[in-house]
Short mmCIF file of C-alpha atoms in Angstrom, two decimals:
data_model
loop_
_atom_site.label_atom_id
_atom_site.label_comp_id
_atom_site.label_asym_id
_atom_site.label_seq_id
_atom_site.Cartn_x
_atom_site.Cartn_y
_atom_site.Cartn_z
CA UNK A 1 0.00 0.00 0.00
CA UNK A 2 2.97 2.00 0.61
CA UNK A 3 4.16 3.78 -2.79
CA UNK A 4 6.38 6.17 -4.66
CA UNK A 5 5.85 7.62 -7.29
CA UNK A 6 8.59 9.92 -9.23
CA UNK A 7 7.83 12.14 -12.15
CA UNK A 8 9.71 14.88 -13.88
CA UNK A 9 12.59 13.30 -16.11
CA UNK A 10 13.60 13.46 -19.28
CA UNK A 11 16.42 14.43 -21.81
CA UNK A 12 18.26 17.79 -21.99
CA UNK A 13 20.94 19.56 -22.64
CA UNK A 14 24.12 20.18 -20.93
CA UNK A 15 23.74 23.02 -18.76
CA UNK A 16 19.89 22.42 -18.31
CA UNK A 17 17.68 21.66 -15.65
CA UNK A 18 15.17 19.45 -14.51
CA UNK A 19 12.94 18.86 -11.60
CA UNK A 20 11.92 15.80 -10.12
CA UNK A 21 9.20 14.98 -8.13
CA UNK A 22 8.29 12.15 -6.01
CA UNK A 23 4.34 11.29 -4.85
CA UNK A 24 3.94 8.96 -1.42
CA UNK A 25 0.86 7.03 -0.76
CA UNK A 26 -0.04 4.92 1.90
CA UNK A 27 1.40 7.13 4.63
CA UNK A 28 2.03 10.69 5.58
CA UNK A 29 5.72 12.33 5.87
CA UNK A 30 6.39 12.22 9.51
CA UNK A 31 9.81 12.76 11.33
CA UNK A 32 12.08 10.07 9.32
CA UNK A 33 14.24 11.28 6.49
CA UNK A 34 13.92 10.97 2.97
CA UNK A 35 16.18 10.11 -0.10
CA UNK A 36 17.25 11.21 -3.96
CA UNK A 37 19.63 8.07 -5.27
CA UNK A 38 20.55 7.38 -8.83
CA UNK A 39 22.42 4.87 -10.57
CA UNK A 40 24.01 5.34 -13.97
CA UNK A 41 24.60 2.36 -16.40
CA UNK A 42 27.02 0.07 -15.37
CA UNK A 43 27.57 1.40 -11.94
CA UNK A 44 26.02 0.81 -8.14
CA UNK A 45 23.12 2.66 -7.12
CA UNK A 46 24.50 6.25 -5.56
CA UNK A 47 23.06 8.29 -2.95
CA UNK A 48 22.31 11.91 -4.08
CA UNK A 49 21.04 14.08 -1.42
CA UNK A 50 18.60 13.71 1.97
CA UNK A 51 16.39 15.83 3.76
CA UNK A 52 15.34 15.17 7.48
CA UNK A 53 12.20 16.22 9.20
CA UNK A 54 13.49 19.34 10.39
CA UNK A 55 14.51 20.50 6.85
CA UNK A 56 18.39 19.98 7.27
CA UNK A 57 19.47 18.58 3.92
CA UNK A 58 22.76 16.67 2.67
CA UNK A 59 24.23 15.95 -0.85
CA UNK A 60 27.02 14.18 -2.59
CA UNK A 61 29.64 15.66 -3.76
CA UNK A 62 29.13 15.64 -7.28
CA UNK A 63 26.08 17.44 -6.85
CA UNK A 64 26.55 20.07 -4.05
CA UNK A 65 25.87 23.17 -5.27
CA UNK A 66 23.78 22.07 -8.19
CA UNK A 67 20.78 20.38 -6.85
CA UNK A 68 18.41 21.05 -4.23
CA UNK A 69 16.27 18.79 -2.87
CA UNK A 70 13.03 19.55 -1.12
CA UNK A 71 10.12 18.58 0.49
CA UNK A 72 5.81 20.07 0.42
CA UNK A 73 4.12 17.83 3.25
CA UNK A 74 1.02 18.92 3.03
CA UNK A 75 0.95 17.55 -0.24
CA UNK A 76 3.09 14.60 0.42
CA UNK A 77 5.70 15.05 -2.23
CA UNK A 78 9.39 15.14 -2.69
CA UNK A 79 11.19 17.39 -5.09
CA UNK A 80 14.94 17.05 -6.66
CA UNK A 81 15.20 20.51 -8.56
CA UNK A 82 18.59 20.13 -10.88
CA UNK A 83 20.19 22.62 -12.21
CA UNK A 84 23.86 23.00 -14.22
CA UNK A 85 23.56 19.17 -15.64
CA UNK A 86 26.30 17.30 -16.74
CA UNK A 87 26.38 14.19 -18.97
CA UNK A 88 27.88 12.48 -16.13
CA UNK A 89 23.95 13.44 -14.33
CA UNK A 90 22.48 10.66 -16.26
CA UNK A 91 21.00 8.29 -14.66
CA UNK A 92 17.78 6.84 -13.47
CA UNK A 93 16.99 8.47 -10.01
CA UNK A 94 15.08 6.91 -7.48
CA UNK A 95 13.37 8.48 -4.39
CA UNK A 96 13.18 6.36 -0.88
CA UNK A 97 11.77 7.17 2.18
CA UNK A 98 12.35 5.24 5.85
CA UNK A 99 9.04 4.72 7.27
CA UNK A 100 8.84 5.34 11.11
CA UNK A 101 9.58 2.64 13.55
CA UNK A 102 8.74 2.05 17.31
CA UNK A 103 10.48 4.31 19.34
CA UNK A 104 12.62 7.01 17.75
CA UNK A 105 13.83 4.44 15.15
CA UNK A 106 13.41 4.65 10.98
CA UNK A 107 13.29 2.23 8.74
CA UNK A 108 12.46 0.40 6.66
CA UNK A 109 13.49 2.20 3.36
CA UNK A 110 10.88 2.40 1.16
CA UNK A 111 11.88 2.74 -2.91
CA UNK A 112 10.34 4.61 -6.08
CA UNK A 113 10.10 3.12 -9.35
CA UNK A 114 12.66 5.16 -11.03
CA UNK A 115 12.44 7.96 -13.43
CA UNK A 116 15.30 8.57 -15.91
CA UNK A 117 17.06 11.27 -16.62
CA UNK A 118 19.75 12.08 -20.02
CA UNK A 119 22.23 14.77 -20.51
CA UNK A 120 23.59 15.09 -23.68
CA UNK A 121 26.29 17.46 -24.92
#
C-alpha cells in the first residue's frame, strides 16, 4: 500500500535543468528522512542528497551546489530541482523514504520506481 511515485525526467541539454518529483501514498511524511539516489549504467546505485524532518538537507559531492532537494508535506511530495547538468547526471533516479519505527527508530526504506534522466552534450 505504501508507494512512490517519481515524475519529472527526461532528456536535456548540458547546462539544463530538470525537476523531479516524487508522490507517497499509503502514509504521511512524519519525522524520518527521505532520499534522492541514482544509478548510472554500469555502476552501483548512488546516494544523491537527503532531507530530514526538520529540513536539514545533505548531498554528494558531485552534486553540491547544483541540486536542491526539497520537500511540500502537506501535499506529500518530494522534489529534486537540478540545475547545471552534466552528462555524467544521467541516470535513473530513485526516491526512498524510511518509514517510522517504534520508538525514535526509521526504517524500513521504502523505494520509487525510477524515473530517468539524459544529458547530452
Amino acid at each position: 500500500q505504501v508507494q512512490l511515485v517519481e515524475s519529472g525526467g527526461g532528456s536535456v541539454q548540458a547546462g539544463g535543468s530538470l525537476k523531479l518529483s516524487c508522490v507517497a501514498s499509503g502514509y504521511i511524511f512524519t519525522r524520518c528522512r527521505m532520499y534522492w539516489y541514482r544509478q548510472a549504467p554500469g555502476k552501483e546505485r548512488e546516494w544523491v542528497s537527503t532531507i530530514s524532518s526538520d529540513g536539514t538537507t545533505t548531498y554528494a559531492d558531485s552534486v553540491k551546489g547544483r541540486f536542491t532537494i526539497s520537500q511540500d508535506n502537506a501535499k506529500n511530495t518530494l522534489f529534486l530541482q537540478m540545475n547545471s547538468l552534466k552528462t555524467e547526471d544521467t541516470a535513473v533516479y530513485y526516491c526512498a523514504a524510511d518509514l517510522p519505527s517504534r520508538g525514535f527508530l526509521c526504517g524500513p526504506r521504502n523505494w520509487g520506481q525510477g524515473t530517468q534522466v539524459t544529458v547530452s552534450s
